C-alpha cells in the first residue's frame, strides 16, 4: 500500500482563564466551558457553519449526563451540526490524547481537520447516592406492584443510606492520593522542599511576564470577569512559599509538597484546531507548527514504581523512534502537576542506574537546558483543570514555535493511574 501519510498542522488554540474551584466558574460546568472555548475557536478561525471531520473533547470529572459532552458542546458552538464528536478521558493527558486522536485521523487521510480539547470542573462535581440506596432504588424500580415497591423501599431501610458519595481523589488500587504518591517519589529521588518552591516561583514569574508581554492575548479568552488565570501570584516569593505547611504528609515532619508547589483544584477549558496543509491553505489559515509524533506509556505503580514516572519511559521511546536526543529541542513543556514530579523526571533522566535498569539505555538520557523549560510558566501558576491541560500546552507550544520561526518542542504530561502522554511539535 502506498504511504499517503499527511503532515498534521496545529492552526492554533484558545482557552478560558483557569481558576480555582468554587469561584468564577462554580455554576458553569463542563458543558458551558466547552461551548465557550469551542465557540471562541469557531470565531477566531472563521469556522461558523463548517463541517469538520471530528471534535474530540474530554472531561475527567463529569456527570453521567455528560457522556456525550463533545457532541452536545459542538452543537452549540457554531460548527455545522453534521460534525461528529467523541468524548474521552485519560486523566491529565485527556486533551493531548485528543490531539493525537485527531492528528492520527488527519495523517491517515480519514479527515482533513478537527478540534481537540477538554474541560474540567471541581466545583460542579457529581454527587451520587450510596451503593445501598442505589441498589434499593433499582430494586424498587423492578418491583411490579405498588405494594411490592413500598415494601422494597422500606424493608431494612436506614437513614445512613441517604449520605451522599463524593468523587474520590485517591488511586483505587492503592488508596493513596496523587500527592501522597508524589511525596514518595520526592523521597526516593531526594527532591527537597526548596527546589520545589523554586520551580513553583519560577512558574509564577514566567507566566506573569508572558501575560505582561501580551503572549496570551490571542490564546486566553476573557470569561466571567476573568482575563488572567486565577492561580497566578506575581508577588509570591520564596519566603511566602516556605511559610506554607505540607499539604499531604502532615505528620512525619518530612512532607515537602505544599499548596504552593502543587497544582490546586481547578476549573477551565481549552481547545486547539488541527488540519492538513491542503485544508489550511484552502481556508487561508497559517500553520503554527506540526504535530510530528506521540507516545503513551504506563508504570506498575501498584508494586512500587512512582505513580507519575511514566513520562520518563514514554519520552525515550518516542525520541528513539524519531532519531532524536533529549537535547534536540528548543522548548520543553513538562506539565507541573507537582514541582516534585517535574524534578523527579529530570533527575531520573540524569541517573545512569535508572536509565540502564529501567529504560534499557547504555548511558544516562541526559539533562535539559533549564532556560528552555516551561518558558511561559505552566500548571503550578496557570492551574490544572485535568482534561484541559494538554490542549493548553499544545496551543502554547505551537505559538512559541511560530514566534521563533523554526524549532522543535517536547510535551510531557503525567496522569493519574500511572500513565504518561508525550508528543513532539516542530516547525521546519
Tab-separated table of C-alpha atoms in Angstrom:
chain	number	residue	atom	x	y	z
A	1	UNK	CA	0.000	0.000	0.000
A	2	UNK	CA	1.286	3.457	-0.880
A	3	UNK	CA	2.243	5.577	2.098
A	4	UNK	CA	-0.113	8.548	1.987
A	5	UNK	CA	0.530	9.913	5.486
A	6	UNK	CA	-0.033	13.649	5.642
A	7	UNK	CA	1.591	16.217	7.902
A	8	UNK	CA	-0.645	17.428	10.700
A	9	UNK	CA	-0.648	21.145	11.327
A	10	UNK	CA	-1.598	22.945	14.519
A	11	UNK	CA	-3.539	26.004	13.374
A	12	UNK	CA	-3.955	27.450	16.860
A	13	UNK	CA	-5.875	27.190	20.091
A	14	UNK	CA	-7.806	29.104	22.712
A	15	UNK	CA	-8.735	28.676	26.332
A	16	UNK	CA	-10.564	30.496	29.060
A	17	UNK	CA	-8.602	31.637	32.116
A	18	UNK	CA	-8.185	28.755	34.543
A	19	UNK	CA	-9.444	29.465	38.051
A	20	UNK	CA	-9.768	27.961	41.488
A	21	UNK	CA	-12.756	25.751	42.090
A	22	UNK	CA	-15.827	27.304	43.672
A	23	UNK	CA	-15.005	30.745	42.294
A	24	UNK	CA	-15.840	32.360	38.921
A	25	UNK	CA	-16.987	29.210	37.123
A	26	UNK	CA	-18.714	27.472	40.026
A	27	UNK	CA	-22.067	27.391	38.220
A	28	UNK	CA	-20.820	26.976	34.634
A	29	UNK	CA	-19.906	23.287	34.442
A	30	UNK	CA	-18.168	21.330	31.709
A	31	UNK	CA	-20.831	21.963	29.085
A	32	UNK	CA	-20.753	25.730	29.486
A	33	UNK	CA	-16.966	25.928	29.486
A	34	UNK	CA	-16.700	23.617	26.469
A	35	UNK	CA	-19.208	25.669	24.493
A	36	UNK	CA	-17.273	28.832	25.341
A	37	UNK	CA	-13.908	27.593	24.058
A	38	UNK	CA	-15.337	25.828	21.008
A	39	UNK	CA	-17.329	28.930	20.111
A	40	UNK	CA	-14.249	31.103	20.554
A	41	UNK	CA	-12.250	28.795	18.288
A	42	UNK	CA	-15.008	28.942	15.664
A	43	UNK	CA	-14.968	32.737	15.789
A	44	UNK	CA	-11.190	33.054	15.707
A	45	UNK	CA	-10.716	30.855	12.635
A	46	UNK	CA	-13.967	31.554	10.769
A	47	UNK	CA	-15.423	28.074	11.130
A	48	UNK	CA	-19.092	29.047	11.517
A	49	UNK	CA	-21.370	26.596	9.720
A	50	UNK	CA	-18.420	24.433	8.703
A	51	UNK	CA	-18.444	20.646	8.936
A	52	UNK	CA	-15.224	19.300	10.480
A	53	UNK	CA	-14.090	15.713	10.433
A	54	UNK	CA	-14.204	15.294	14.216
A	55	UNK	CA	-14.349	17.161	17.504
A	56	UNK	CA	-12.684	15.256	20.350
A	57	UNK	CA	-13.369	16.780	23.754
A	58	UNK	CA	-12.948	15.238	27.172
A	59	UNK	CA	-13.586	15.676	30.865
A	60	UNK	CA	-12.338	13.694	33.838
A	61	UNK	CA	-14.862	14.783	36.449
A	62	UNK	CA	-18.263	14.846	34.809
A	63	UNK	CA	-21.878	13.912	35.401
A	64	UNK	CA	-23.315	10.762	33.854
A	65	UNK	CA	-25.498	13.012	31.696
A	66	UNK	CA	-22.324	14.389	30.083
A	67	UNK	CA	-21.415	11.126	28.389
A	68	UNK	CA	-21.882	12.896	25.030
A	69	UNK	CA	-20.169	16.128	26.062
A	70	UNK	CA	-18.210	16.731	22.850
A	71	UNK	CA	-21.182	16.289	20.568
A	72	UNK	CA	-23.521	18.389	22.703
A	73	UNK	CA	-20.986	21.204	23.064
A	74	UNK	CA	-20.186	21.370	19.353
A	75	UNK	CA	-23.906	21.603	18.558
A	76	UNK	CA	-23.881	24.917	20.445
A	77	UNK	CA	-20.544	26.139	19.071
A	78	UNK	CA	-21.463	27.403	15.608
A	79	UNK	CA	-19.991	24.421	13.765
A	80	UNK	CA	-22.202	22.553	11.308
A	81	UNK	CA	-24.469	20.108	13.167
A	82	UNK	CA	-23.172	17.388	10.829
A	83	UNK	CA	-19.812	17.481	12.632
A	84	UNK	CA	-19.203	14.292	14.682
A	85	UNK	CA	-17.978	14.418	18.280
A	86	UNK	CA	-16.259	11.968	20.605
A	87	UNK	CA	-15.914	12.300	24.375
A	88	UNK	CA	-12.800	10.880	26.031
A	89	UNK	CA	-10.890	10.711	29.306
A	90	UNK	CA	-7.332	9.786	30.268
A	91	UNK	CA	-6.976	11.891	33.404
A	92	UNK	CA	-4.466	14.742	32.972
A	93	UNK	CA	-3.493	13.588	29.472
A	94	UNK	CA	-7.024	13.771	28.079
A	95	UNK	CA	-6.787	16.683	25.646
A	96	UNK	CA	-3.275	15.800	24.479
A	97	UNK	CA	-4.717	12.366	23.766
A	98	UNK	CA	-7.488	14.088	21.841
A	99	UNK	CA	-4.922	15.973	19.779
A	100	UNK	CA	-3.305	12.620	18.997
A	101	UNK	CA	-6.677	11.124	18.024
A	102	UNK	CA	-7.400	13.993	15.646
A	103	UNK	CA	-3.828	14.007	14.307
A	104	UNK	CA	-3.868	10.297	13.545
A	105	UNK	CA	-7.112	10.650	11.586
A	106	UNK	CA	-5.685	13.572	9.634
A	107	UNK	CA	-2.369	11.805	8.974
A	108	UNK	CA	-4.103	8.748	7.527
A	109	UNK	CA	-6.471	10.798	5.387
A	110	UNK	CA	-9.636	9.868	7.265
A	111	UNK	CA	-10.395	13.526	7.937
A	112	UNK	CA	-8.930	16.862	6.867
A	113	UNK	CA	-9.424	18.890	10.032
A	114	UNK	CA	-10.658	18.557	13.598
A	115	UNK	CA	-10.681	20.069	17.050
A	116	UNK	CA	-9.128	18.600	20.195
A	117	UNK	CA	-9.814	19.871	23.677
A	118	UNK	CA	-11.114	19.289	27.140
A	119	UNK	CA	-12.712	20.844	30.186
A	120	UNK	CA	-12.869	20.051	33.855
A	121	UNK	CA	-14.590	21.382	36.925
A	122	UNK	CA	-14.020	20.500	40.540
A	123	UNK	CA	-16.813	22.876	41.517
A	124	UNK	CA	-19.723	21.060	39.864
A	125	UNK	CA	-18.825	17.506	40.853
A	126	UNK	CA	-21.166	14.525	40.545
A	127	UNK	CA	-22.650	13.653	43.929
A	128	UNK	CA	-24.218	10.217	43.903
A	129	UNK	CA	-26.273	8.075	46.210
A	130	UNK	CA	-24.665	5.469	48.416
A	131	UNK	CA	-24.341	1.998	46.955
A	132	UNK	CA	-27.006	0.627	49.317
A	133	UNK	CA	-29.515	3.300	48.318
A	134	UNK	CA	-28.781	2.822	44.602
A	135	UNK	CA	-29.464	-0.897	44.926
A	136	UNK	CA	-32.634	-0.171	46.856
A	137	UNK	CA	-33.931	2.250	44.226
A	138	UNK	CA	-33.149	-0.192	41.428
A	139	UNK	CA	-34.986	-2.923	43.319
A	140	UNK	CA	-37.972	-0.603	43.772
A	141	UNK	CA	-37.963	0.058	40.056
A	142	UNK	CA	-38.000	-3.683	39.338
A	143	UNK	CA	-40.891	-4.397	41.720
A	144	UNK	CA	-44.168	-4.952	39.877
A	145	UNK	CA	-46.964	-3.728	42.114
A	146	UNK	CA	-47.272	-0.547	44.179
A	147	UNK	CA	-47.339	-2.638	47.354
A	148	UNK	CA	-44.191	-4.531	46.366
A	149	UNK	CA	-42.496	-1.250	45.605
A	150	UNK	CA	-43.418	0.127	49.032
A	151	UNK	CA	-42.206	-2.997	50.838
A	152	UNK	CA	-38.918	-2.925	48.915
A	153	UNK	CA	-38.451	0.740	49.676
A	154	UNK	CA	-38.827	0.429	53.467
A	155	UNK	CA	-37.518	-3.083	54.187
A	156	UNK	CA	-34.305	-2.728	56.210
A	157	UNK	CA	-34.027	0.964	55.394
A	158	UNK	CA	-31.500	3.042	57.325
A	159	UNK	CA	-31.141	6.822	57.212
A	160	UNK	CA	-27.395	6.295	56.757
A	161	UNK	CA	-28.191	5.257	53.195
A	162	UNK	CA	-29.055	8.880	52.419
A	163	UNK	CA	-25.463	10.004	52.943
A	164	UNK	CA	-24.169	11.124	49.519
A	165	UNK	CA	-20.924	9.882	47.969
A	166	UNK	CA	-18.459	12.398	46.508
A	167	UNK	CA	-15.853	11.675	43.799
A	168	UNK	CA	-12.750	10.090	45.260
A	169	UNK	CA	-9.319	11.660	44.894
A	170	UNK	CA	-7.370	8.531	45.775
A	171	UNK	CA	-5.961	5.940	43.410
A	172	UNK	CA	-8.402	3.000	43.639
A	173	UNK	CA	-5.571	0.449	43.617
A	174	UNK	CA	-3.584	1.993	46.469
A	175	UNK	CA	-5.993	4.211	48.376
A	176	UNK	CA	-3.371	6.975	48.205
A	177	UNK	CA	-3.854	10.407	46.651
A	178	UNK	CA	-1.658	11.622	43.822
A	179	UNK	CA	0.034	13.958	46.299
A	180	UNK	CA	0.782	11.063	48.642
A	181	UNK	CA	2.338	9.163	45.760
A	182	UNK	CA	4.380	12.189	44.736
A	183	UNK	CA	5.689	12.585	48.294
A	184	UNK	CA	7.057	9.055	47.991
A	185	UNK	CA	8.675	9.950	44.678
A	186	UNK	CA	10.253	13.062	46.178
A	187	UNK	CA	11.800	10.986	48.976
A	188	UNK	CA	13.026	8.324	46.551
A	189	UNK	CA	14.706	10.882	44.291
A	190	UNK	CA	15.852	13.158	47.134
A	191	UNK	CA	13.925	16.190	45.899
A	192	UNK	CA	13.926	18.820	48.626
A	193	UNK	CA	11.385	21.458	49.554
A	194	UNK	CA	13.499	24.426	48.461
A	195	UNK	CA	13.977	23.090	44.932
A	196	UNK	CA	10.230	22.516	44.627
A	197	UNK	CA	9.415	26.018	45.841
A	198	UNK	CA	11.979	27.496	43.460
A	199	UNK	CA	10.368	25.789	40.473
A	200	UNK	CA	6.934	26.999	41.593
A	201	UNK	CA	8.210	30.566	41.984
A	202	UNK	CA	9.751	30.457	38.509
A	203	UNK	CA	6.433	29.258	37.061
A	204	UNK	CA	4.557	32.241	38.504
A	205	UNK	CA	7.198	34.734	37.421
A	206	UNK	CA	7.369	33.374	33.872
A	207	UNK	CA	3.593	33.364	33.493
A	208	UNK	CA	3.316	36.936	34.776
A	209	UNK	CA	5.990	38.129	32.337
A	210	UNK	CA	4.254	36.339	29.439
A	211	UNK	CA	0.919	37.961	30.258
A	212	UNK	CA	2.509	41.402	30.542
A	213	UNK	CA	4.241	40.880	27.190
A	214	UNK	CA	0.917	40.075	25.508
A	215	UNK	CA	1.786	36.466	24.693
A	216	UNK	CA	-1.636	35.228	25.791
A	217	UNK	CA	-3.710	37.988	24.174
A	218	UNK	CA	-4.981	35.678	21.435
A	219	UNK	CA	-4.788	32.445	23.437
A	220	UNK	CA	-6.843	33.337	26.521
A	221	UNK	CA	-10.471	34.415	26.059
A	222	UNK	CA	-11.903	36.571	28.876
A	223	UNK	CA	-14.736	34.796	30.665
A	224	UNK	CA	-16.884	35.527	33.692
A	225	UNK	CA	-14.886	38.635	34.537
A	226	UNK	CA	-11.505	36.901	34.375
A	227	UNK	CA	-8.771	37.930	31.961
A	228	UNK	CA	-5.906	36.056	33.624
A	229	UNK	CA	-5.590	32.764	35.445
A	230	UNK	CA	-6.901	32.852	38.984
A	231	UNK	CA	-3.915	30.942	40.343
A	232	UNK	CA	-1.313	33.440	39.156
A	233	UNK	CA	0.555	35.101	42.028
A	234	UNK	CA	3.081	37.565	40.529
A	235	UNK	CA	4.029	38.788	44.009
A	236	UNK	CA	4.803	35.411	45.535
A	237	UNK	CA	8.274	34.798	46.936
A	238	UNK	CA	10.439	32.052	48.348
A	239	UNK	CA	9.634	33.316	51.845
A	240	UNK	CA	5.897	33.129	51.209
A	241	UNK	CA	6.172	29.658	49.702
A	242	UNK	CA	8.404	28.490	52.549
A	243	UNK	CA	5.740	29.537	55.057
A	244	UNK	CA	3.180	27.058	53.725
A	245	UNK	CA	2.557	23.815	55.592
A	246	UNK	CA	2.796	20.368	53.952
A	247	UNK	CA	-0.440	19.526	52.164
A	248	UNK	CA	-0.201	15.736	52.130
A	249	UNK	CA	2.363	14.351	54.592
A	250	UNK	CA	1.257	16.339	57.626
A	251	UNK	CA	2.526	14.089	60.405
A	252	UNK	CA	6.068	12.902	59.683
A	253	UNK	CA	7.763	16.328	59.693
A	254	UNK	CA	9.278	15.330	56.343
A	255	UNK	CA	6.493	16.434	53.985
A	256	UNK	CA	7.666	18.678	51.136
A	257	UNK	CA	4.574	19.088	48.946
A	258	UNK	CA	2.509	22.172	49.761
A	259	UNK	CA	-0.341	24.155	48.248
A	260	UNK	CA	2.324	26.385	46.729
A	261	UNK	CA	4.317	23.736	44.868
A	262	UNK	CA	1.327	21.565	43.905
A	263	UNK	CA	-1.477	22.352	41.482
A	264	UNK	CA	-4.755	23.408	43.053
A	265	UNK	CA	-8.262	22.171	42.291
A	266	UNK	CA	-9.187	23.977	39.086
A	267	UNK	CA	-11.953	24.826	36.633
A	268	UNK	CA	-11.282	25.586	32.967
A	269	UNK	CA	-11.345	24.501	29.332
A	270	UNK	CA	-9.128	24.648	26.241
A	271	UNK	CA	-9.297	23.617	22.591
A	272	UNK	CA	-6.988	23.528	19.559
A	273	UNK	CA	-7.612	23.295	15.810
A	274	UNK	CA	-5.600	20.808	13.723
A	275	UNK	CA	-5.652	20.262	9.959
A	276	UNK	CA	-3.731	19.032	6.961
A	277	UNK	CA	-1.880	21.509	4.778
A	278	UNK	CA	-4.361	21.467	1.898
A	279	UNK	CA	-7.343	22.240	4.126
A	280	UNK	CA	-5.492	25.068	5.857
A	281	UNK	CA	-4.402	26.543	2.524
A	282	UNK	CA	-7.947	26.472	1.108
A	283	UNK	CA	-9.206	28.423	4.102
A	284	UNK	CA	-6.285	30.834	4.167
A	285	UNK	CA	-5.133	29.687	7.608
A	286	UNK	CA	-1.494	29.564	8.661
A	287	UNK	CA	0.011	26.528	10.351
A	288	UNK	CA	1.890	27.400	13.526
A	289	UNK	CA	3.596	24.026	13.988
A	290	UNK	CA	3.287	20.360	13.101
A	291	UNK	CA	2.457	17.503	15.457
A	292	UNK	CA	5.190	15.056	14.484
A	293	UNK	CA	4.655	12.049	16.738
A	294	UNK	CA	3.407	10.937	20.145
A	295	UNK	CA	3.742	8.122	22.666
A	296	UNK	CA	1.892	6.788	25.710
A	297	UNK	CA	3.404	4.650	28.485
A	298	UNK	CA	2.403	3.252	31.870
A	299	UNK	CA	4.174	2.142	35.044
A	300	UNK	CA	3.405	-0.519	37.638
A	301	UNK	CA	2.826	1.931	40.473
A	302	UNK	CA	0.850	-0.620	42.460
A	303	UNK	CA	4.047	-2.611	43.004
A	304	UNK	CA	6.416	0.223	43.748
A	305	UNK	CA	7.091	2.388	40.708
A	306	UNK	CA	6.435	6.097	41.041
A	307	UNK	CA	2.871	6.925	40.061
A	308	UNK	CA	3.873	9.914	37.920
A	309	UNK	CA	7.043	8.500	36.342
A	310	UNK	CA	5.549	7.119	33.115
A	311	UNK	CA	6.755	10.091	31.014
A	312	UNK	CA	10.342	9.078	31.837
A	313	UNK	CA	9.617	5.917	29.844
A	314	UNK	CA	7.438	7.386	27.096
A	315	UNK	CA	9.860	10.134	26.078
A	316	UNK	CA	12.898	7.885	25.379
A	317	UNK	CA	10.706	5.562	23.316
A	318	UNK	CA	9.354	8.491	21.332
A	319	UNK	CA	12.749	10.054	20.709
A	320	UNK	CA	14.353	6.747	19.710
A	321	UNK	CA	11.664	6.185	17.096
A	322	UNK	CA	12.300	9.651	15.702
A	323	UNK	CA	16.097	9.553	15.823
A	324	UNK	CA	16.303	12.386	18.354
A	325	UNK	CA	18.099	13.006	21.628
A	326	UNK	CA	16.759	14.807	24.679
A	327	UNK	CA	18.881	17.812	23.817
A	328	UNK	CA	17.393	18.222	20.314
A	329	UNK	CA	14.631	20.574	21.464
A	330	UNK	CA	14.171	24.312	21.700
A	331	UNK	CA	11.325	24.118	24.222
A	332	UNK	CA	10.275	21.598	26.881
A	333	UNK	CA	6.698	21.719	28.154
A	334	UNK	CA	6.613	19.408	31.176
A	335	UNK	CA	3.258	19.556	32.936
A	336	UNK	CA	3.697	20.742	36.511
A	337	UNK	CA	1.254	18.512	38.354
A	338	UNK	CA	3.657	18.955	41.248
A	339	UNK	CA	7.030	20.650	41.243
A	340	UNK	CA	8.432	17.423	42.672
A	341	UNK	CA	7.135	15.427	39.710
A	342	UNK	CA	8.992	17.623	37.217
A	343	UNK	CA	12.192	17.433	39.252
A	344	UNK	CA	11.916	13.648	39.700
A	345	UNK	CA	11.532	13.249	35.938
A	346	UNK	CA	14.596	15.354	35.190
A	347	UNK	CA	16.670	13.560	37.826
A	348	UNK	CA	15.647	10.141	36.538
A	349	UNK	CA	16.852	11.015	33.037
A	350	UNK	CA	20.192	12.034	34.544
A	351	UNK	CA	20.529	8.793	36.531
A	352	UNK	CA	22.813	6.184	34.984
A	353	UNK	CA	21.262	3.469	37.161
A	354	UNK	CA	17.660	4.313	36.289
A	355	UNK	CA	18.395	4.738	32.609
A	356	UNK	CA	20.221	1.422	32.435
A	357	UNK	CA	17.995	-0.745	34.605
A	358	UNK	CA	14.566	0.762	33.873
A	359	UNK	CA	14.932	2.352	30.464
A	360	UNK	CA	17.434	-0.075	28.975
A	361	UNK	CA	19.802	2.688	27.879
A	362	UNK	CA	23.562	2.428	27.663
A	363	UNK	CA	24.054	5.857	29.213
A	364	UNK	CA	22.030	8.493	31.042
A	365	UNK	CA	19.302	10.010	28.873
A	366	UNK	CA	20.752	13.373	29.822
A	367	UNK	CA	19.923	16.839	31.080
A	368	UNK	CA	17.965	19.679	29.534
A	369	UNK	CA	18.681	23.390	29.439
A	370	UNK	CA	16.602	24.843	32.288
A	371	UNK	CA	16.162	28.062	30.316
A	372	UNK	CA	14.082	26.117	27.778
A	373	UNK	CA	11.735	24.539	30.346
A	374	UNK	CA	8.154	25.882	30.602
A	375	UNK	CA	9.350	29.267	29.388
A	376	UNK	CA	5.973	30.950	29.889
A	377	UNK	CA	5.085	29.187	33.121
A	378	UNK	CA	2.969	26.073	33.476
A	379	UNK	CA	0.386	24.343	35.630
A	380	UNK	CA	1.643	25.495	39.037
A	381	UNK	CA	0.855	29.095	38.066
A	382	UNK	CA	-1.811	28.518	35.409
A	383	UNK	CA	-3.904	25.895	37.188
A	384	UNK	CA	-4.766	22.382	36.105
A	385	UNK	CA	-8.311	21.525	35.008
A	386	UNK	CA	-7.376	17.928	34.283
A	387	UNK	CA	-8.750	17.436	30.765
A	388	UNK	CA	-7.872	20.961	29.598
A	389	UNK	CA	-4.126	20.971	30.290
A	390	UNK	CA	-2.994	19.093	27.172
A	391	UNK	CA	-4.769	21.436	24.746
A	392	UNK	CA	-3.447	24.436	26.683
A	393	UNK	CA	0.111	23.173	26.270
A	394	UNK	CA	-0.283	22.304	22.566
A	395	UNK	CA	-1.608	25.796	21.794
A	396	UNK	CA	1.097	27.474	23.878
A	397	UNK	CA	3.941	25.477	22.340
A	398	UNK	CA	2.671	25.915	18.777
A	399	UNK	CA	2.649	29.682	19.252
A	400	UNK	CA	6.152	29.615	20.759
A	401	UNK	CA	7.431	27.750	17.712
A	402	UNK	CA	5.655	30.140	15.354
A	403	UNK	CA	7.229	33.115	17.093
A	404	UNK	CA	10.672	31.538	16.928
A	405	UNK	CA	10.229	30.813	13.239
A	406	UNK	CA	11.518	27.256	13.432
A	407	UNK	CA	12.375	24.646	16.014
A	408	UNK	CA	11.142	21.694	17.971
A	409	UNK	CA	9.248	21.267	21.242
A	410	UNK	CA	8.645	18.334	23.585
A	411	UNK	CA	5.412	17.889	25.560
A	412	UNK	CA	5.344	15.607	28.609
A	413	UNK	CA	2.237	15.011	30.728
A	414	UNK	CA	1.928	12.608	33.654
A	415	UNK	CA	-1.509	11.235	34.546
A	416	UNK	CA	-3.392	9.504	37.293
A	417	UNK	CA	-3.348	5.736	37.001
A	418	UNK	CA	0.406	5.706	36.410
A	419	UNK	CA	0.398	6.788	32.761
A	420	UNK	CA	2.199	9.388	30.675
A	421	UNK	CA	1.336	11.062	27.354
A	422	UNK	CA	4.096	12.788	25.382
A	423	UNK	CA	4.405	14.404	21.950
A	424	UNK	CA	6.694	16.298	19.603
A	425	UNK	CA	5.740	19.562	17.905
A	426	UNK	CA	8.017	21.111	15.314
A	427	UNK	CA	8.220	23.959	12.823
A	428	UNK	CA	10.663	23.326	9.969
